[in-house]
Coordinates of C-alpha atoms in Angstrom, one line a residue:
X1 CA 0.1 -0.1 0.1
X2 CA 2.9 2.3 -0.2
X3 CA 3.1 3.0 3.6
X4 CA 6.9 3.5 3.3
X5 CA 8.4 4.9 6.4
X6 CA 5.0 6.0 7.8
X7 CA 3.2 3.8 10.4
X8 CA 0.6 4.2 13.1
X9 CA 1.4 2.8 16.4
X10 CA -1.2 1.1 18.5
X11 CA -2.9 3.4 21.0
X12 CA -3.0 2.4 24.7
X13 CA -6.6 1.0 24.4
X14 CA -5.9 -1.3 21.4
X15 CA -2.6 -2.4 23.0
X16 CA -4.2 -3.3 26.4
X17 CA -7.0 -5.3 24.9
X18 CA -4.5 -7.2 22.7
X19 CA -2.6 -8.0 25.8
X20 CA -5.7 -9.0 27.8
X21 CA -6.7 -11.4 24.9
X22 CA -3.2 -12.8 24.6
X23 CA -2.6 -11.6 21.0
X24 CA 0.8 -11.8 19.7
X25 CA 2.3 -8.5 18.8
X26 CA 1.8 -7.3 15.1
X27 CA 2.3 -4.0 13.4
X28 CA -0.5 -1.9 12.9
X29 CA -1.5 -2.3 9.4
X30 CA -3.6 0.9 9.2
X31 CA -2.3 3.5 6.6
X32 CA -1.7 7.1 7.9
X33 CA -3.4 8.5 4.5
X34 CA -5.9 7.3 2.0
X35 CA -4.3 4.4 0.6
X36 CA -4.4 3.5 -3.3
X37 CA -6.4 0.6 -2.6
X38 CA -9.0 2.4 -0.3
X39 CA -9.3 5.1 -2.9
X40 CA -10.1 2.7 -5.7
X41 CA -12.7 0.8 -3.4
X42 CA -14.3 4.0 -2.5
X43 CA -15.6 4.7 -6.1
X44 CA -17.5 1.3 -6.2
X45 CA -19.0 1.4 -2.7
X46 CA -22.9 2.2 -2.6
X47 CA -22.8 2.8 1.2
X48 CA -20.9 4.7 3.7
X49 CA -21.3 4.5 7.5
X50 CA -20.2 7.7 8.9
X51 CA -19.7 8.5 12.5
X52 CA -18.9 11.7 14.6
X53 CA -19.0 13.0 18.1
X54 CA -21.6 15.4 19.4
X55 CA -21.1 18.4 21.6
X56 CA -20.7 16.3 24.7
X57 CA -18.5 13.7 23.3
X58 CA -21.2 11.0 22.5
X59 CA -20.6 9.1 19.3
X60 CA -23.3 8.7 16.7
X61 CA -23.3 6.7 13.3
X62 CA -25.4 7.2 10.3
X63 CA -25.5 5.0 7.0
X64 CA -25.4 7.2 3.7
X65 CA -25.4 6.4 0.0
X66 CA -27.6 4.4 -2.2
X67 CA -25.4 3.8 -5.4
X68 CA -21.8 3.6 -6.3
X69 CA -20.1 7.0 -7.0
X70 CA -21.3 9.1 -4.3
X71 CA -18.0 8.9 -2.5
X72 CA -14.9 9.8 -4.4
X73 CA -11.3 10.4 -3.8
X74 CA -10.2 14.1 -4.6
X75 CA -6.5 13.5 -4.2
X76 CA -4.0 14.1 -1.7
X77 CA -6.1 12.0 1.0
X78 CA -9.2 14.1 0.5
X79 CA -12.6 12.4 0.0
X80 CA -15.7 14.1 -1.2
X81 CA -19.2 12.8 -0.4
X82 CA -22.3 13.8 -2.1
X83 CA -25.7 12.2 -1.5
X84 CA -29.4 12.7 -0.6
X85 CA -29.7 12.7 3.1
X86 CA -32.5 12.9 6.0
X87 CA -32.0 16.6 7.1
X88 CA -34.5 16.5 9.9
X89 CA -33.6 13.5 12.2
X90 CA -30.2 12.0 11.2
X91 CA -28.0 12.7 14.2
X92 CA -24.8 12.7 12.1
X93 CA -26.1 15.2 9.7
X94 CA -27.5 17.4 12.4
X95 CA -24.0 17.4 14.1
X96 CA -21.8 18.0 10.9
X97 CA -24.2 20.2 9.0
X98 CA -26.4 22.3 11.3
X99 CA -29.2 23.7 9.1
X100 CA -30.0 27.3 9.0
X101 CA -33.5 28.3 9.9
X102 CA -35.5 29.6 7.0
X103 CA -34.0 27.2 4.4
X104 CA -31.0 27.6 1.9
X105 CA -27.7 26.0 2.3
X106 CA -25.1 26.1 4.9
X107 CA -21.3 25.7 4.6
X108 CA -18.9 24.7 7.3
X109 CA -15.2 25.1 7.1
X110 CA -14.0 25.8 10.6
X111 CA -15.3 23.0 12.5
X112 CA -12.9 20.2 11.4
X113 CA -14.7 17.7 13.5
X114 CA -13.1 14.2 13.8
X115 CA -15.1 11.7 12.0
X116 CA -14.7 8.1 10.9
X117 CA -16.3 6.1 8.1
X118 CA -16.8 2.5 6.7
X119 CA -17.3 2.4 2.8
X120 CA -19.1 -1.0 2.1
X121 CA -20.2 -3.0 -0.7
X122 CA -22.7 -5.6 0.4
X123 CA -22.8 -7.2 -3.2
X124 CA -19.2 -8.1 -2.9
X125 CA -18.6 -8.0 0.9
X126 CA -15.7 -5.4 0.2
X127 CA -15.3 -2.7 2.8
X128 CA -12.6 0.0 3.8
X129 CA -12.3 2.0 7.1
X130 CA -11.5 5.7 7.3
X131 CA -10.7 8.2 9.9
X132 CA -10.0 11.8 9.9
X133 CA -11.6 15.1 10.0
X134 CA -14.4 16.9 8.0
X135 CA -13.0 20.0 6.4
X136 CA -16.1 21.4 4.7
X137 CA -19.8 20.5 4.2
X138 CA -23.0 21.8 2.9
X139 CA -26.7 21.0 2.8
X140 CA -29.0 22.2 -0.2
X141 CA -32.5 21.4 -1.5
X142 CA -32.5 19.3 -4.6
X143 CA -36.1 19.3 -5.9
X144 CA -38.0 20.7 -3.2
X145 CA -38.3 17.6 -1.4
X146 CA -35.0 15.8 -1.0
X147 CA -32.0 17.4 0.7
X148 CA -28.3 16.8 -0.6
X149 CA -25.4 16.6 1.8
X150 CA -21.8 17.5 0.5
X151 CA -19.1 16.6 3.0
X152 CA -15.2 16.9 2.5
X153 CA -13.1 14.8 4.6
X154 CA -9.4 14.7 5.0
X155 CA -8.5 11.2 5.6
X156 CA -5.7 10.4 8.2
X157 CA -6.2 6.7 8.4
X158 CA -7.4 3.9 6.2
X159 CA -7.6 0.4 6.3
X160 CA -9.0 -2.6 4.1
X161 CA -11.1 -5.0 6.1
X162 CA -12.2 -8.8 5.6
X163 CA -15.5 -9.8 4.5
X164 CA -16.6 -12.0 7.3
X165 CA -20.1 -11.7 8.8
X166 CA -21.3 -9.7 6.0
X167 CA -24.6 -11.0 4.6
X168 CA -25.0 -10.0 0.9
X169 CA -27.5 -7.2 -0.1
X170 CA -28.4 -5.5 -3.3
X171 CA -28.6 -1.8 -2.8
X172 CA -30.8 0.5 -4.7
X173 CA -31.4 4.1 -4.1
X174 CA -34.5 5.7 -2.6
X175 CA -35.7 9.0 -1.6
X176 CA -35.9 9.7 2.2
X177 CA -39.2 10.5 3.7
X178 CA -38.2 10.9 7.4
X179 CA -40.7 10.8 10.2
X180 CA -39.6 10.7 13.9
X181 CA -41.4 7.7 15.4
X182 CA -39.6 7.8 18.8
X183 CA -36.9 9.5 20.7
X184 CA -37.5 8.0 24.2
X185 CA -36.4 5.1 26.3
X186 CA -37.6 2.4 26.7
X187 CA -37.4 1.6 22.8
X188 CA -40.7 1.2 21.3
X189 CA -42.0 -2.3 20.0
X190 CA -41.1 -1.6 16.5
X191 CA -37.7 -0.7 17.2
X192 CA -37.2 -4.0 19.2
X193 CA -38.7 -5.9 16.4
X194 CA -36.1 -4.3 14.1
X195 CA -33.2 -5.5 16.4
X196 CA -34.8 -8.8 16.3
X197 CA -34.5 -9.2 12.4
X198 CA -31.3 -7.0 12.0
X199 CA -28.3 -9.2 10.6
X200 CA -26.1 -6.1 10.7
X201 CA -25.5 -2.8 12.4
X202 CA -22.7 0.0 12.2
X203 CA -21.0 1.2 15.2
X204 CA -18.6 4.2 15.8
X205 CA -16.2 4.7 18.7
X206 CA -13.5 7.0 19.7
X207 CA -10.2 7.2 21.5
X208 CA -10.9 10.1 23.4
X209 CA -11.2 13.2 21.1
X210 CA -8.1 12.1 19.1
X211 CA -9.6 9.6 16.7
X212 CA -12.5 7.5 15.8
X213 CA -13.3 4.4 14.0
X214 CA -16.4 3.0 12.4
X215 CA -17.1 -0.6 11.8
X216 CA -20.0 -3.1 11.3
X217 CA -21.1 -5.9 13.5
X218 CA -23.0 -8.7 11.6
X219 CA -24.3 -12.3 12.0
X220 CA -27.4 -14.2 11.9
X221 CA -30.6 -12.3 12.2
X222 CA -31.1 -11.1 15.9
X223 CA -27.5 -11.6 16.9
X224 CA -27.6 -8.4 19.0
X225 CA -29.9 -9.3 22.0
X226 CA -32.0 -7.0 24.0
X227 CA -31.0 -7.4 27.6
X228 CA -33.2 -4.8 29.2
X229 CA -35.8 -2.3 27.8
X230 CA -37.9 -0.5 30.4
X231 CA -38.1 2.7 32.1
X232 CA -35.0 1.9 34.1
X233 CA -33.0 1.8 30.8
X234 CA -32.3 -0.1 27.8
X235 CA -29.3 -2.5 27.5
X236 CA -28.0 -4.4 24.3
X237 CA -25.7 -7.3 24.3
X238 CA -23.8 -8.6 21.3
X239 CA -21.0 -11.1 20.9
X240 CA -17.6 -10.2 19.5
X241 CA -16.8 -12.9 17.0
X242 CA -13.5 -14.4 15.7
X243 CA -11.9 -11.6 13.5
X244 CA -8.5 -10.1 12.4
X245 CA -7.6 -9.6 16.3
X246 CA -6.7 -6.0 15.6
X247 CA -9.4 -5.0 18.3
X248 CA -9.5 -1.4 17.2
X249 CA -13.0 -1.0 18.1
X250 CA -12.6 -2.7 21.5
X251 CA -9.6 -0.7 22.0
X252 CA -11.4 2.5 21.7
X253 CA -14.2 1.1 23.9
X254 CA -11.6 0.1 26.6
X255 CA -10.4 3.9 26.8
X256 CA -13.5 5.6 25.9
X257 CA -16.4 3.3 26.9
X258 CA -19.2 5.0 24.5
X259 CA -20.7 3.8 21.2
X260 CA -22.9 5.2 18.5
X261 CA -24.8 2.7 16.6
X262 CA -27.2 2.9 13.6
X263 CA -29.4 -0.2 12.9
X264 CA -30.8 -0.1 9.3
X265 CA -33.9 -1.8 8.1
X266 CA -33.0 -2.4 4.4
X267 CA -36.7 -3.2 3.7
X268 CA -38.4 -0.3 5.0
X269 CA -35.7 2.5 5.1
X270 CA -36.3 2.8 8.8
X271 CA -33.3 3.1 11.1
X272 CA -32.6 3.0 14.8
X273 CA -30.0 5.5 15.9
X274 CA -28.5 4.8 19.4
X275 CA -25.8 6.3 21.6
X276 CA -24.6 5.0 24.9
X277 CA -22.0 3.8 27.3
X278 CA -20.3 0.4 27.0
X279 CA -18.9 -2.5 29.0
X280 CA -16.6 -5.0 27.8
X281 CA -17.1 -8.6 29.2
X282 CA -14.5 -11.3 28.9
X283 CA -14.2 -15.1 29.6
X284 CA -16.8 -16.1 32.3
X285 CA -18.4 -12.7 32.5
X286 CA -19.2 -12.8 29.1
X287 CA -20.6 -16.3 29.2
X288 CA -22.7 -15.6 32.1
X289 CA -24.9 -13.2 30.3
X290 CA -24.5 -14.8 26.9
X291 CA -23.7 -18.4 27.0
X292 CA -21.1 -19.8 24.4
X293 CA -19.4 -16.4 24.2
X294 CA -16.0 -15.5 25.3
X295 CA -16.2 -11.9 24.4
X296 CA -19.3 -9.7 24.7
X297 CA -20.0 -5.9 24.5
X298 CA -22.9 -4.4 26.6
X299 CA -24.3 -1.1 25.4
X300 CA -26.2 1.0 28.0
X301 CA -28.5 3.0 25.7
X302 CA -28.5 6.7 26.8
X303 CA -30.2 8.5 23.9
X304 CA -32.1 7.0 20.8
X305 CA -33.9 7.9 17.7
X306 CA -36.1 5.5 15.7
X307 CA -36.8 7.2 12.3
X308 CA -39.2 6.0 9.7
X309 CA -37.8 6.0 6.2
X310 CA -34.7 7.9 7.1
X311 CA -32.5 6.1 4.7
X312 CA -31.7 6.9 1.1
X313 CA -31.5 3.3 -0.2
X314 CA -33.1 0.0 0.3
X315 CA -31.7 -3.5 0.1
X316 CA -32.8 -6.9 -0.9
X317 CA -31.3 -9.9 0.8
X318 CA -28.7 -12.0 -1.0
X319 CA -26.3 -14.8 0.3
X320 CA -25.9 -14.8 4.0
X321 CA -22.1 -15.1 5.2
X322 CA -21.0 -18.7 5.5
X323 CA -19.0 -17.5 8.7
X324 CA -22.3 -16.6 10.6
X325 CA -22.6 -18.7 14.0
X326 CA -26.0 -19.6 15.2
X327 CA -27.5 -16.9 17.4
X328 CA -26.6 -16.9 21.0
X329 CA -29.3 -16.4 23.4
X330 CA -29.3 -14.5 26.7
X331 CA -29.2 -16.6 29.8
X332 CA -32.7 -15.1 30.8
X333 CA -34.3 -15.8 27.4
X334 CA -35.0 -19.3 28.7
X335 CA -34.5 -22.7 26.9
X336 CA -33.7 -21.2 23.3
X337 CA -30.2 -20.4 24.7
X338 CA -28.1 -22.0 27.3
X339 CA -30.1 -21.2 30.4
X340 CA -27.1 -22.5 32.3
X341 CA -27.5 -23.0 36.0
X342 CA -24.9 -20.9 38.0
X343 CA -22.0 -22.8 38.9
X344 CA -19.0 -21.9 41.2
X345 CA -15.6 -21.1 39.8
X346 CA -14.5 -24.6 40.3
X347 CA -13.9 -26.5 36.9
X348 CA -16.2 -29.4 36.7
X349 CA -15.4 -32.4 34.4
X350 CA -17.6 -35.1 32.8
X351 CA -15.7 -38.5 32.3
X352 CA -17.0 -40.9 29.8
X353 CA -17.8 -44.2 31.6
X354 CA -20.1 -46.3 29.3
X355 CA -21.1 -46.2 25.6
X356 CA -23.9 -48.2 24.1
X357 CA -24.7 -48.1 20.4
X358 CA -28.4 -48.7 19.7
X359 CA -28.4 -48.2 16.3
X360 CA -25.6 -47.6 13.7
X361 CA -26.1 -43.8 14.2
X362 CA -27.7 -43.3 17.6
X363 CA -25.9 -44.1 20.9
X364 CA -26.3 -43.8 24.7
X365 CA -23.2 -42.1 26.5
X366 CA -23.0 -42.2 30.3
X367 CA -20.7 -39.7 32.3
X368 CA -19.5 -39.3 35.6
X369 CA -19.6 -35.9 37.2
X370 CA -16.3 -35.0 39.2
X371 CA -18.1 -32.3 41.5
X372 CA -21.9 -32.8 41.4
X373 CA -22.1 -29.9 44.1
X374 CA -20.6 -27.5 42.0
X375 CA -22.2 -28.8 38.9
X376 CA -25.7 -28.7 40.4
X377 CA -28.4 -31.4 40.0
X378 CA -30.3 -31.6 36.8
X379 CA -34.0 -31.3 36.4
X380 CA -35.9 -33.6 34.0
X381 CA -36.1 -32.1 30.6
X382 CA -32.8 -30.3 30.8
X383 CA -29.8 -30.2 28.6
X384 CA -26.1 -30.8 29.8
X385 CA -23.7 -28.4 28.3
X386 CA -20.3 -29.8 27.5
X387 CA -17.0 -28.4 26.1
X388 CA -15.0 -30.1 23.6
X389 CA -12.5 -27.1 22.8
X390 CA -9.5 -29.0 24.4
X391 CA -10.2 -32.1 22.4
X392 CA -11.1 -30.4 19.1
X393 CA -10.1 -26.9 19.1
X394 CA -7.7 -26.0 16.2
X395 CA -6.3 -22.8 17.4
X396 CA -6.9 -19.4 16.1
X397 CA -7.3 -18.7 12.3
X398 CA -8.4 -15.4 10.8
X399 CA -10.1 -16.9 7.8
X400 CA -11.0 -20.6 7.2
X401 CA -12.7 -20.8 3.9
X402 CA -12.7 -24.8 3.8
X403 CA -14.7 -24.7 7.0
X404 CA -15.9 -21.1 7.7
X405 CA -18.6 -22.0 10.6
X406 CA -15.6 -23.5 12.7
X407 CA -14.2 -19.9 13.2
X408 CA -16.8 -19.2 15.8
X409 CA -17.4 -22.8 16.9
X410 CA -16.4 -22.7 20.7
X411 CA -17.2 -26.5 20.7
X412 CA -19.7 -26.3 23.5
X413 CA -22.5 -28.6 22.8
X414 CA -25.9 -29.0 24.6
X415 CA -27.3 -32.5 24.8
X416 CA -30.5 -33.4 26.3
X417 CA -30.3 -35.5 29.3
X418 CA -31.9 -38.8 28.7
X419 CA -31.5 -40.5 32.3
X420 CA -34.0 -39.8 34.9
X421 CA -33.3 -38.9 38.6
X422 CA -35.5 -41.9 39.7
X423 CA -33.9 -44.6 37.6
X424 CA -31.5 -46.0 40.0
X425 CA -28.3 -44.3 38.6
X426 CA -25.8 -42.8 41.0
X427 CA -26.3 -39.3 41.6
X428 CA -22.9 -38.2 40.4
X429 CA -23.7 -39.8 36.7
X430 CA -25.8 -38.5 33.7
X431 CA -26.8 -39.9 30.4
X432 CA -27.2 -38.6 26.9
X433 CA -28.6 -40.4 24.0
X434 CA -27.6 -38.7 20.7
X435 CA -27.3 -39.1 17.0
X436 CA -23.9 -39.0 15.2
X437 CA -24.5 -35.9 13.1
X438 CA -21.4 -33.6 13.3
X439 CA -17.8 -33.0 14.5
X440 CA -18.5 -33.4 18.3
X441 CA -20.8 -36.4 18.2
X442 CA -18.5 -38.1 15.6
X443 CA -15.7 -37.6 18.1
X444 CA -17.7 -39.0 20.8
X445 CA -18.9 -42.4 18.6
X446 CA -15.2 -42.8 18.2
X447 CA -14.2 -43.0 21.7
X448 CA -13.2 -46.1 23.6
X449 CA -14.3 -45.8 27.3
X450 CA -11.1 -47.1 28.5
X451 CA -9.3 -43.9 27.1
X452 CA -10.9 -42.0 30.0
X453 CA -12.2 -39.1 28.0
X454 CA -13.0 -36.1 30.4
X455 CA -14.5 -32.9 29.1
X456 CA -15.5 -29.6 30.9
X457 CA -19.1 -29.7 32.0
X458 CA -20.5 -26.1 31.7
X459 CA -23.8 -26.7 33.6
X460 CA -27.3 -27.8 33.0
X461 CA -29.9 -25.8 31.2
X462 CA -33.5 -25.6 29.7
X463 CA -36.9 -25.8 31.2
X464 CA -38.8 -28.5 29.1
X465 CA -40.9 -29.9 31.7
X466 CA -44.0 -32.2 30.9
X467 CA -47.1 -31.3 33.2
X468 CA -49.7 -34.1 33.8
X469 CA -52.5 -32.4 35.6
X470 CA -55.7 -34.1 37.1
X471 CA -56.9 -37.0 34.6
X472 CA -55.4 -35.3 31.5
X473 CA -54.0 -37.4 28.8
X474 CA -50.8 -35.7 27.4
X475 CA -50.0 -35.7 23.8
X476 CA -46.4 -36.0 22.9
X477 CA -45.0 -35.8 19.3
X478 CA -41.3 -36.7 18.9
X479 CA -39.3 -36.7 15.6
X480 CA -36.5 -39.4 15.8
X481 CA -34.1 -38.5 18.6
X482 CA -36.8 -36.0 19.8
X483 CA -37.8 -38.6 22.3
X484 CA -34.8 -37.8 24.6
X485 CA -36.6 -35.1 26.8
X486 CA -39.4 -37.6 27.2
X487 CA -37.2 -40.4 28.3
X488 CA -35.8 -38.5 31.3
X489 CA -39.4 -37.8 32.6
X490 CA -41.1 -41.2 32.1
X491 CA -40.6 -42.4 35.7
X492 CA -42.4 -39.3 36.8
X493 CA -45.4 -39.7 34.4
X494 CA -48.5 -41.9 34.5
X495 CA -47.8 -43.7 31.3
X496 CA -51.2 -44.8 30.8
X497 CA -52.0 -41.0 30.5
X498 CA -49.4 -40.4 27.8
X499 CA -50.1 -40.5 23.8
X500 CA -47.0 -40.8 22.0
X501 CA -46.6 -40.1 18.3
X502 CA -43.1 -41.0 17.3
X503 CA -41.9 -40.6 13.6
X504 CA -38.6 -42.6 13.3
X505 CA -36.5 -43.9 10.4
X506 CA -37.2 -47.7 10.0
X507 CA -33.2 -48.1 10.4
X508 CA -33.3 -46.6 13.8
X509 CA -36.1 -48.7 15.4
X510 CA -33.2 -50.0 17.7
X511 CA -33.8 -46.8 19.6
X512 CA -37.7 -47.7 19.8
X513 CA -37.0 -51.4 21.0
X514 CA -34.6 -50.3 23.8
X515 CA -37.0 -47.6 24.9
X516 CA -39.9 -50.2 25.2
X517 CA -37.5 -52.7 26.8
X518 CA -36.6 -50.0 29.5
X519 CA -40.2 -48.7 29.9
X520 CA -42.6 -51.5 28.8
X521 CA -45.8 -49.5 29.7
X522 CA -45.0 -46.9 27.1
X523 CA -45.3 -49.1 24.1
X524 CA -49.2 -49.4 24.5
X525 CA -49.4 -45.4 24.5
X526 CA -47.3 -45.2 21.3
X527 CA -48.1 -45.0 17.7
X528 CA -44.9 -45.4 15.6
X529 CA -44.4 -44.0 12.2
X530 CA -41.7 -45.6 10.3
X531 CA -40.9 -44.1 6.8
X532 CA -38.3 -45.5 4.6
X533 CA -36.9 -48.9 3.7
X534 CA -35.1 -51.2 6.2
X535 CA -31.7 -52.2 5.4
X536 CA -31.7 -55.9 4.3
X537 CA -35.6 -55.8 3.8
X538 CA -36.5 -56.6 7.2
X539 CA -39.6 -54.3 7.4
X540 CA -42.0 -56.9 8.4
X541 CA -40.0 -58.7 10.9
X542 CA -39.3 -55.3 12.4
X543 CA -43.0 -54.4 12.6
X544 CA -43.9 -57.7 14.3
X545 CA -41.3 -57.0 17.0
X546 CA -42.5 -53.5 17.8
X547 CA -46.2 -54.7 17.7
X548 CA -45.1 -57.6 20.1
X549 CA -44.2 -54.9 22.6
X550 CA -47.6 -53.4 22.3
X551 CA -47.1 -50.3 20.1
X552 CA -49.1 -49.4 17.1
X553 CA -47.0 -49.4 13.7
X554 CA -47.8 -47.2 10.7
X555 CA -45.3 -47.8 7.8
X556 CA -45.6 -44.1 6.5
X557 CA -44.9 -40.6 7.6
X558 CA -46.7 -38.8 10.1
X559 CA -49.6 -36.7 8.6
X560 CA -51.8 -33.8 9.9
X561 CA -55.0 -36.4 10.0
X562 CA -53.1 -38.5 12.5
X563 CA -53.1 -35.5 14.9
X564 CA -56.8 -34.9 14.3
X565 CA -57.6 -38.7 14.8
X566 CA -56.8 -38.3 18.5
X567 CA -57.9 -34.8 19.4
X568 CA -61.3 -36.0 20.0
X569 CA -60.1 -38.7 22.5
X570 CA -61.7 -38.3 26.1
X571 CA -59.5 -36.3 28.6
X572 CA -56.9 -35.3 26.1
X573 CA -55.1 -32.4 27.3
X574 CA -55.4 -29.3 25.2
X575 CA -51.5 -28.8 25.8
X576 CA -49.4 -30.6 23.1
X577 CA -45.6 -31.3 23.6
X578 CA -43.5 -31.5 20.7
X579 CA -39.8 -32.1 20.1
X580 CA -38.5 -32.4 16.5
X581 CA -36.1 -31.0 13.9
X582 CA -37.0 -27.9 12.0
X583 CA -39.1 -29.1 9.0
X584 CA -41.2 -31.4 11.2
X585 CA -41.4 -28.7 14.0
X586 CA -42.8 -26.1 11.6
X587 CA -45.2 -28.6 10.1
X588 CA -46.5 -29.4 13.7
X589 CA -47.0 -26.1 14.8
X590 CA -49.1 -25.3 11.5
X591 CA -51.2 -28.4 12.1
X592 CA -51.7 -27.5 15.7
X593 CA -52.3 -23.8 15.3
X594 CA -55.4 -23.9 17.3
X595 CA -53.8 -25.6 20.2
X596 CA -51.7 -24.6 23.1
X597 CA -48.0 -26.1 22.1
X598 CA -44.9 -26.3 24.1
X599 CA -42.2 -27.3 22.0
X600 CA -38.5 -28.0 22.1
X601 CA -35.9 -28.3 19.3
X602 CA -32.5 -30.1 18.9
X603 CA -31.3 -28.0 16.0
X604 CA -28.6 -26.3 18.1

């Protein structure tokens, strides 16, 4: 990039965060001018996230543009921006280009406020960071309705960024028609819904009043969680995923814990502008609020604007980033995340002591718990969270195109506990029944019990408890391995008042036979649906074995009519329980739309 003898040293915040996170020293790759690469890229980007500080030092962020060519290099590290804007409610435009009362245009040459930017092309995932000062700017009417902004920036830093966690979008221009929907805390419901569907936001931070940085945070829709939103305040939480380990944003937040965020709605042009104080959580503190996370940022929102049709563009969705990890839910969001029971600081280990293969792809694994008091006692219907990082972790890698999802795979897995607290098993032991479907389960299936595998036990989580009230008959629909939360609760239930509809591949009937041998009374309450062809053509013999246990067998897929056929049975509870994979679960929820459904998934 022609940096020559010029270089930028890490500031104290960046250096401190890198040290805390044990990052080997590397030189700062930031150029102290507008690099040729950055200048070329800017010409093609249709969007520019722009940040600045208000009069009390709070950062704000906006998102400008709509089509390529609105940002141009003017030479000598000078950049010009010319685009339609929301001049009424955009906080950054308010700060940089204060409007004169009575209309007309206004120019600014003397302010030289610090600014930062992120030029970004969401169709190619290209982006470039900028930092410097605004040296001139003006607002003017275009056609009586739209307002055009011109901003001139002296670039003092630039850096090309990697494309991770960017979901592709096709950007087209639009005319802003801004209307302020809310400027209060708590945030309105519409703003919360925007956060729930957002797969990207743009964040600006500063190192005191010396310099700024703007970057994006992206992931799967809803990756940014709402920890609190009431009259006492609004708090957001988001994970810091594996990146280039420069930690420039976190370095700023370490010295100056303030952030300005813009959350765009690409469909409607609405945008949520936020500014607030921040807190960086590392290690156990991070996992305590957002399980499976080692690095988390909390944003305590101090001011907000939710503006309708503020943006000068719209975006249609394209290919999601292959690097996106699944959404991580807050501890207090219940069984969707890892509602991990609080544990002491003592490390608890689970040691593999028994393995039984029930089918070629399904097995039961028993573990002894090293410190039951610290781990806590599980409740029926819960998961156990086990960490396989020490066994399967591959160390740090910035990009891994052959297996992109592995970069944020913390190798913590949650498995439904299939053993009962009343089954005669010692209190320091726990069983899981699992299918061999991925890296971690394949590792377990390869294990020889005599090797003494031990993995950290992170805790027990979830609240999928089956309630059997009065004389109600409880309907439960299981898809394949989805039987496991029921298994742990069978000794606590009256099996004569259970109606189990279980769909299972015929080659997995070993799991059904094992279940009926352990719980003989369950078979007469079960209808088994067995699609597929048995290996070796043993369908008839298999059916006879299952019917011999007392189960009803249907050699086909489960259908909506099957659910309807039992809904009229006397004493059938109005509450249905289901545990199935995504496709079957979606179908079941549609078929049972007029019933109360308590459902659990195993697509984690």
